[in-house]
mmCIF file of C-alpha atoms in Angstrom:
data_model
loop_
_atom_site.group_PDB
_atom_site.id
_atom_site.type_symbol
_atom_site.label_atom_id
_atom_site.label_comp_id
_atom_site.label_asym_id
_atom_site.label_seq_id
_atom_site.Cartn_x
_atom_site.Cartn_y
_atom_site.Cartn_z
ATOM 1 C CA MET A 1 10.152 8.297 26.611
ATOM 2 C CA ASN A 2 12.553 7.985 23.752
ATOM 3 C CA ASP A 3 14.757 10.980 23.166
ATOM 4 C CA PRO A 4 13.651 12.537 19.847
ATOM 5 C CA ARG A 5 17.178 13.779 19.192
ATOM 6 C CA HIS A 6 18.144 10.247 18.161
ATOM 7 C CA LEU A 7 15.249 9.830 15.720
ATOM 8 C CA PHE A 8 15.316 12.917 13.502
ATOM 9 C CA PRO A 9 18.113 14.926 11.925
ATOM 10 C CA ASP A 10 19.133 18.210 13.464
ATOM 11 C CA LEU A 11 18.137 21.333 11.612
ATOM 12 C CA PRO A 12 20.925 23.546 10.287
ATOM 13 C CA GLU A 13 22.216 26.218 12.631
ATOM 14 C CA ASP A 14 20.387 28.983 10.766
ATOM 15 C CA THR A 15 17.016 27.173 10.787
ATOM 16 C CA CYS A 16 14.342 26.882 13.458
ATOM 17 C CA ILE A 17 10.791 25.618 13.731
ATOM 18 C CA ILE A 18 7.700 26.863 15.589
ATOM 19 C CA ASP A 19 5.044 24.819 17.373
ATOM 20 C CA THR A 20 2.016 27.023 16.751
ATOM 21 C CA HIS A 21 -0.385 25.085 18.971
ATOM 22 C CA CYS A 22 0.307 23.288 22.233
ATOM 23 C CA HIS A 23 -1.342 23.127 25.676
ATOM 24 C CA LEU A 24 1.571 23.476 28.065
ATOM 25 C CA ASP A 25 -0.727 24.381 30.964
ATOM 26 C CA MET A 26 -2.249 20.891 31.090
ATOM 27 C CA ASN A 27 -1.441 18.521 33.918
ATOM 28 C CA ASP A 28 0.312 16.136 31.499
ATOM 29 C CA TYR A 29 3.336 18.471 31.632
ATOM 30 C CA ALA A 30 3.195 19.327 35.320
ATOM 31 C CA GLY A 31 6.007 16.999 36.360
ATOM 32 C CA ASP A 32 8.667 17.888 33.785
ATOM 33 C CA LEU A 33 7.760 21.073 31.937
ATOM 34 C CA ASP A 34 11.284 22.485 32.172
ATOM 35 C CA ALA A 35 12.640 19.334 30.514
ATOM 36 C CA VAL A 36 9.931 19.413 27.835
ATOM 37 C CA ILE A 37 10.844 22.969 26.897
ATOM 38 C CA GLU A 38 14.563 22.178 26.963
ATOM 39 C CA ARG A 39 14.088 19.195 24.622
ATOM 40 C CA ALA A 40 12.182 21.475 22.269
ATOM 41 C CA ARG A 41 14.961 24.072 22.408
ATOM 42 C CA GLN A 42 17.570 21.433 21.591
ATOM 43 C CA LYS A 43 15.582 20.473 18.488
ATOM 44 C CA LYS A 44 15.500 24.119 17.339
ATOM 45 C CA VAL A 45 11.832 24.607 18.246
ATOM 46 C CA GLU A 46 12.414 28.298 18.828
ATOM 47 C CA LYS A 47 8.882 29.292 19.826
ATOM 48 C CA ILE A 48 5.872 27.497 21.294
ATOM 49 C CA ILE A 49 2.399 29.001 21.375
ATOM 50 C CA THR A 50 0.467 27.649 24.344
ATOM 51 C CA ILE A 51 -3.271 27.849 23.820
ATOM 52 C CA GLY A 52 -6.011 28.807 26.236
ATOM 53 C CA ILE A 53 -9.293 26.886 26.200
ATOM 54 C CA SER A 54 -11.044 28.560 29.155
ATOM 55 C CA LEU A 55 -10.516 31.653 31.255
ATOM 56 C CA GLU A 56 -8.497 29.663 33.798
ATOM 57 C CA SER A 57 -6.476 27.955 31.053
ATOM 58 C CA SER A 58 -5.870 31.305 29.325
ATOM 59 C CA LYS A 59 -4.526 32.785 32.552
ATOM 60 C CA LYS A 60 -2.207 29.793 32.963
ATOM 61 C CA ALA A 61 -1.040 30.147 29.348
ATOM 62 C CA VAL A 62 -0.155 33.776 29.955
ATOM 63 C CA ALA A 63 1.678 32.872 33.164
ATOM 64 C CA LEU A 64 3.767 30.339 31.219
ATOM 65 C CA ALA A 65 4.517 32.920 28.527
ATOM 66 C CA ARG A 66 5.734 35.299 31.204
ATOM 67 C CA ARG A 67 7.903 32.560 32.727
ATOM 68 C CA TYR A 68 9.535 31.084 29.596
ATOM 69 C CA PRO A 69 11.158 33.374 26.979
ATOM 70 C CA GLY A 70 10.383 31.000 24.093
ATOM 71 C CA VAL A 71 6.689 30.636 24.953
ATOM 72 C CA LYS A 72 3.822 32.860 23.823
ATOM 73 C CA ALA A 73 0.141 32.569 24.697
ATOM 74 C CA ALA A 74 -3.248 32.592 23.019
ATOM 75 C CA VAL A 75 -6.472 33.164 24.941
ATOM 76 C CA GLY A 76 -10.071 32.157 24.341
ATOM 77 C CA ILE A 77 -12.942 29.836 25.209
ATOM 78 C CA HIS A 78 -13.072 26.412 23.533
ATOM 79 C CA PRO A 79 -16.544 25.145 22.538
ATOM 80 C CA HIS A 80 -16.258 22.395 25.161
ATOM 81 C CA ASP A 81 -15.897 25.019 27.881
ATOM 82 C CA LEU A 82 -18.803 27.243 26.902
ATOM 83 C CA PRO A 83 -21.294 25.656 29.348
ATOM 84 C CA THR A 84 -19.164 26.886 32.265
ATOM 85 C CA SER A 85 -18.669 30.385 30.835
ATOM 86 C CA VAL A 86 -20.618 33.437 31.927
ATOM 87 C CA GLU A 87 -20.986 36.867 30.358
ATOM 88 C CA SER A 88 -18.244 38.360 32.538
ATOM 89 C CA THR A 89 -15.748 35.862 31.113
ATOM 90 C CA TYR A 90 -15.251 37.961 27.980
ATOM 91 C CA ALA A 91 -14.550 41.092 30.003
ATOM 92 C CA ASP A 92 -11.952 39.090 31.914
ATOM 93 C CA ILE A 93 -10.402 37.896 28.638
ATOM 94 C CA VAL A 94 -10.166 41.491 27.379
ATOM 95 C CA LYS A 95 -8.522 42.580 30.625
ATOM 96 C CA LEU A 96 -6.074 39.677 30.390
ATOM 97 C CA VAL A 97 -5.071 40.752 26.880
ATOM 98 C CA GLU A 98 -4.774 44.425 27.753
ATOM 99 C CA GLU A 99 -2.501 43.661 30.704
ATOM 100 C CA ASN A 100 -0.302 41.153 28.834
ATOM 101 C CA ARG A 101 -0.012 42.386 25.254
ATOM 102 C CA ASN A 102 3.657 41.444 25.008
ATOM 103 C CA HIS A 103 2.897 37.811 25.814
ATOM 104 C CA ILE A 104 -0.313 37.146 23.851
ATOM 105 C CA VAL A 105 -0.188 36.522 20.094
ATOM 106 C CA GLY A 106 -3.579 35.018 19.245
ATOM 107 C CA TYR A 107 -7.240 34.560 20.165
ATOM 108 C CA GLY A 108 -8.343 30.951 20.482
ATOM 109 C CA GLU A 109 -8.895 28.276 20.303
ATOM 110 C CA ILE A 110 -12.490 29.017 19.406
ATOM 111 C CA GLY A 111 -14.937 27.408 17.027
ATOM 112 C CA LEU A 112 -17.391 24.554 16.727
ATOM 113 C CA ASP A 113 -17.245 20.927 17.848
ATOM 114 C CA TYR A 114 -20.112 18.702 16.742
ATOM 115 C CA ALA A 115 -18.316 15.455 17.617
ATOM 116 C CA LYS A 116 -18.846 15.537 21.382
ATOM 117 C CA LYS A 117 -21.462 18.315 21.612
ATOM 118 C CA TYR A 118 -20.769 19.293 25.210
ATOM 119 C CA CYS A 119 -22.705 22.433 24.266
ATOM 120 C CA PRO A 120 -25.703 22.765 21.873
ATOM 121 C CA ALA A 121 -24.776 23.770 18.323
ATOM 122 C CA GLU A 122 -26.788 26.999 18.460
ATOM 123 C CA GLN A 123 -24.988 28.120 21.615
ATOM 124 C CA GLN A 124 -21.612 27.204 20.110
ATOM 125 C CA GLN A 125 -22.385 29.252 17.004
ATOM 126 C CA LEU A 126 -23.484 32.282 19.042
ATOM 127 C CA HIS A 127 -20.322 32.309 21.132
ATOM 128 C CA PHE A 128 -18.147 31.610 18.105
ATOM 129 C CA ARG A 129 -19.473 34.781 16.480
ATOM 130 C CA ILE A 130 -19.047 36.768 19.695
ATOM 131 C CA GLN A 131 -15.430 35.684 20.048
ATOM 132 C CA LEU A 132 -14.615 36.321 16.394
ATOM 133 C CA GLU A 133 -15.770 39.902 16.824
ATOM 134 C CA LEU A 134 -13.845 40.193 20.071
ATOM 135 C CA ALA A 135 -10.677 38.957 18.357
ATOM 136 C CA LYS A 136 -11.091 41.632 15.687
ATOM 137 C CA THR A 137 -11.564 44.293 18.347
ATOM 138 C CA LEU A 138 -8.387 43.125 20.064
ATOM 139 C CA ASN A 139 -6.551 42.902 16.710
ATOM 140 C CA LEU A 140 -5.495 39.306 17.313
ATOM 141 C CA PRO A 141 -5.355 36.467 14.770
ATOM 142 C CA VAL A 142 -7.997 33.819 15.357
ATOM 143 C CA ILE A 143 -7.201 30.175 16.063
ATOM 144 C CA ILE A 144 -10.096 28.033 14.854
ATOM 145 C CA HIS A 145 -11.268 24.695 16.245
ATOM 146 C CA ASP A 146 -13.368 22.786 13.687
ATOM 147 C CA ARG A 147 -14.429 19.236 14.422
ATOM 148 C CA ASP A 148 -17.175 17.694 12.285
ATOM 149 C CA ALA A 149 -18.469 21.198 11.595
ATOM 150 C CA HIS A 150 -16.771 22.301 8.370
ATOM 151 C CA GLU A 151 -19.764 23.892 6.639
ATOM 152 C CA ASP A 152 -20.969 25.813 9.680
ATOM 153 C CA VAL A 153 -17.447 26.984 10.554
ATOM 154 C CA LEU A 154 -16.770 28.223 7.030
ATOM 155 C CA GLY A 155 -20.212 29.816 6.804
ATOM 156 C CA ILE A 156 -19.684 31.791 10.004
ATOM 157 C CA LEU A 157 -16.178 32.817 8.958
ATOM 158 C CA GLU A 158 -17.527 34.021 5.612
ATOM 159 C CA ARG A 159 -20.252 36.079 7.282
ATOM 160 C CA CYS A 160 -18.062 37.478 10.075
ATOM 161 C CA GLY A 161 -15.002 38.217 7.965
ATOM 162 C CA PRO A 162 -12.745 39.620 6.860
ATOM 163 C CA PHE A 163 -10.215 39.237 9.661
ATOM 164 C CA PRO A 164 -7.514 41.893 9.355
ATOM 165 C CA ALA A 165 -5.177 40.090 11.771
ATOM 166 C CA GLY A 166 -5.623 36.775 9.946
ATOM 167 C CA GLY A 167 -6.216 33.321 11.331
ATOM 168 C CA VAL A 168 -5.434 29.623 11.256
ATOM 169 C CA MET A 169 -7.493 26.469 10.959
ATOM 170 C CA HIS A 170 -5.983 24.558 13.862
ATOM 171 C CA CYS A 171 -5.406 20.805 13.505
ATOM 172 C CA PHE A 172 -6.845 20.861 10.011
ATOM 173 C CA SER A 173 -9.137 17.896 9.408
ATOM 174 C CA GLY A 174 -10.984 18.692 6.192
ATOM 175 C CA ASP A 175 -10.396 17.502 2.656
ATOM 176 C CA TYR A 176 -8.688 19.424 -0.140
ATOM 177 C CA SER A 177 -11.920 21.204 -1.088
ATOM 178 C CA ILE A 178 -12.328 22.516 2.473
ATOM 179 C CA ALA A 179 -8.638 23.436 2.464
ATOM 180 C CA ARG A 180 -9.032 25.548 -0.678
ATOM 181 C CA ARG A 181 -12.081 27.356 0.723
ATOM 182 C CA SER A 182 -10.220 28.073 3.976
ATOM 183 C CA ILE A 183 -7.232 29.475 2.124
ATOM 184 C CA GLU A 184 -9.519 31.628 -0.036
ATOM 185 C CA LEU A 185 -10.819 33.158 3.210
ATOM 186 C CA GLY A 186 -7.241 34.076 4.083
ATOM 187 C CA PHE A 187 -6.563 31.360 6.638
ATOM 188 C CA PHE A 188 -3.449 29.300 7.210
ATOM 189 C CA LEU A 189 -3.840 25.544 7.695
ATOM 190 C CA SER A 190 -2.008 23.946 10.612
ATOM 191 C CA ILE A 191 -0.914 20.337 10.152
ATOM 192 C CA PRO A 192 -0.692 18.069 13.235
ATOM 193 C CA GLY A 193 1.036 14.766 13.932
ATOM 194 C CA ILE A 194 -1.953 12.882 12.488
ATOM 195 C CA ILE A 195 -0.148 13.274 9.148
ATOM 196 C CA THR A 196 2.206 10.467 10.235
ATOM 197 C CA PHE A 197 -0.625 7.940 10.714
ATOM 198 C CA LYS A 198 -1.112 5.306 8.021
ATOM 199 C CA ASN A 199 -4.832 6.097 7.685
ATOM 200 C CA ALA A 200 -4.273 9.842 7.131
ATOM 201 C CA GLY A 201 -4.704 9.737 3.355
ATOM 202 C CA THR A 202 -6.985 12.772 3.122
ATOM 203 C CA LEU A 203 -4.723 14.934 5.271
ATOM 204 C CA ARG A 204 -1.674 13.800 3.326
ATOM 205 C CA GLU A 205 -3.326 14.907 0.090
ATOM 206 C CA VAL A 206 -3.946 18.314 1.649
ATOM 207 C CA ALA A 207 -0.354 18.577 2.885
ATOM 208 C CA ARG A 208 0.976 17.689 -0.565
ATOM 209 C CA LYS A 209 -1.232 20.037 -2.554
ATOM 210 C CA ILE A 210 -1.745 23.267 -0.610
ATOM 211 C CA PRO A 211 0.691 26.136 -1.194
ATOM 212 C CA LEU A 212 3.579 26.011 1.238
ATOM 213 C CA THR A 213 2.840 29.682 1.933
ATOM 214 C CA SER A 214 -0.435 28.585 3.601
ATOM 215 C CA MET A 215 0.971 25.932 5.955
ATOM 216 C CA LEU A 216 1.757 25.962 9.668
ATOM 217 C CA LEU A 217 2.897 23.129 11.943
ATOM 218 C CA GLU A 218 1.626 22.154 15.380
ATOM 219 C CA THR A 219 1.722 19.389 17.942
ATOM 220 C CA ASP A 220 -1.579 20.013 19.763
ATOM 221 C CA GLY A 221 0.356 18.521 22.666
ATOM 222 C CA PRO A 222 -0.281 16.667 24.873
ATOM 223 C CA TYR A 223 -2.617 15.140 22.263
ATOM 224 C CA LEU A 224 -2.061 13.535 18.847
ATOM 225 C CA ALA A 225 1.532 12.409 19.202
ATOM 226 C CA PRO A 226 3.030 11.451 15.823
ATOM 227 C CA GLN A 227 4.616 8.122 15.033
ATOM 228 C CA PRO A 228 6.557 6.578 16.725
ATOM 229 C CA TRP A 229 4.960 8.012 19.897
ATOM 230 C CA ARG A 230 1.331 7.513 18.892
ATOM 231 C CA GLY A 231 -0.797 6.942 21.975
ATOM 232 C CA LYS A 232 1.724 8.584 24.296
ATOM 233 C CA ARG A 233 2.029 12.157 25.489
ATOM 234 C CA ASN A 234 2.904 14.557 22.696
ATOM 235 C CA GLU A 235 5.417 17.374 23.211
ATOM 236 C CA PRO A 236 6.864 20.219 21.102
ATOM 237 C CA ALA A 237 10.130 18.420 20.213
ATOM 238 C CA TYR A 238 8.088 15.806 18.368
ATOM 239 C CA ILE A 239 7.035 18.379 15.782
ATOM 240 C CA LEU A 240 10.139 17.314 13.866
ATOM 241 C CA ALA A 241 8.385 14.017 13.097
ATOM 242 C CA THR A 242 5.465 15.893 11.555
ATOM 243 C CA ALA A 243 7.789 18.177 9.611
ATOM 244 C CA ALA A 244 9.869 15.259 8.321
ATOM 245 C CA CYS A 245 6.740 13.446 7.112
ATOM 246 C CA ILE A 246 5.449 16.493 5.228
ATOM 247 C CA ALA A 247 8.853 17.224 3.716
ATOM 248 C CA ASP A 248 8.962 13.646 2.449
ATOM 249 C CA LEU A 249 5.434 13.919 1.012
ATOM 250 C CA ARG A 250 6.368 17.107 -0.828
ATOM 251 C CA ASN A 251 9.826 15.822 -1.800
ATOM 252 C CA ILE A 252 11.602 18.838 -0.333
ATOM 253 C CA PRO A 253 14.396 19.118 2.252
ATOM 254 C CA LEU A 254 13.324 19.227 5.894
ATOM 255 C CA GLU A 255 15.052 22.566 6.410
ATOM 256 C CA HIS A 256 13.119 24.039 3.468
ATOM 257 C CA LEU A 257 9.826 23.079 5.110
ATOM 258 C CA ALA A 258 10.977 24.326 8.517
ATOM 259 C CA ARG A 259 12.011 27.710 7.138
ATOM 260 C CA ALA A 260 8.812 28.169 5.141
ATOM 261 C CA THR A 261 6.446 27.274 7.993
ATOM 262 C CA THR A 262 8.454 29.365 10.452
ATOM 263 C CA ALA A 263 8.187 32.342 8.099
ATOM 264 C CA ASN A 264 4.433 31.785 7.876
ATOM 265 C CA ALA A 265 4.084 31.687 11.664
ATOM 266 C CA LEU A 266 6.032 34.929 11.948
ATOM 267 C CA VAL A 267 3.687 36.531 9.407
ATOM 268 C CA LEU A 268 0.514 35.419 11.193
ATOM 269 C CA PHE A 269 1.601 35.994 14.780
ATOM 270 C CA ASN A 270 3.788 39.050 14.058
ATOM 271 C CA PRO A 271 4.996 41.037 15.925
ATOM 272 C CA GLY A 272 4.539 38.913 19.014
ATOM 273 C CA LEU A 273 6.856 36.091 17.944
ATOM 274 C CA HIS A 274 9.791 38.337 17.041
#
């Protein structure tokens, strides 16, 4: 892989950036995770939130957060993993949170996925509501997965809200109208590396027009690597490519964008990221 340090400018000494959504527990990182985290550190990616998608994945995320000082975890059951979940899973998630409060900053990713439909829509909706209530009980911000399900996701969030700990629409994929409705519900929008793709016109409009106070950045690694790594494994250091693209779209300095999105992440995931 190319070394990202040669492709993007270094941030100023007093500036850092946060990858709010990555899957460091996946096998894609098994061979060189230490190097991946070191490359991120060198690019001033100060914190990485590694996201659970099943009970097993959530436990691995917590283990990584305990191992690496710059890593925090989120826990939850992704809609793809619901068919393998049983009722006791949620009790196990609660226990995991209670025993690792210092390492867990969010609940998710949870939500609806109508693209692949590994689980019937009705079952997805039921468990989405259950987990939203559980997140409120645990006082954790929610991390929302929404793929081809905008209306149902927003409808459930409207009915189940408000969410005192806040939340984020992970890997935002809606248009500007959906973006405005999400922000009105109190959610941040997280922008992935897709923004660097030539066919990302709708997402670029969103990134240009939403308030900077509502924006977060993510890699969703190992998926969705930005240009020039499209099609290869994504990693936290590459978030600088996403940030540089958005800064260019908004005609602001890269460090301005980095500081603003870092401040937003600290607001949402406070106090766990401090």
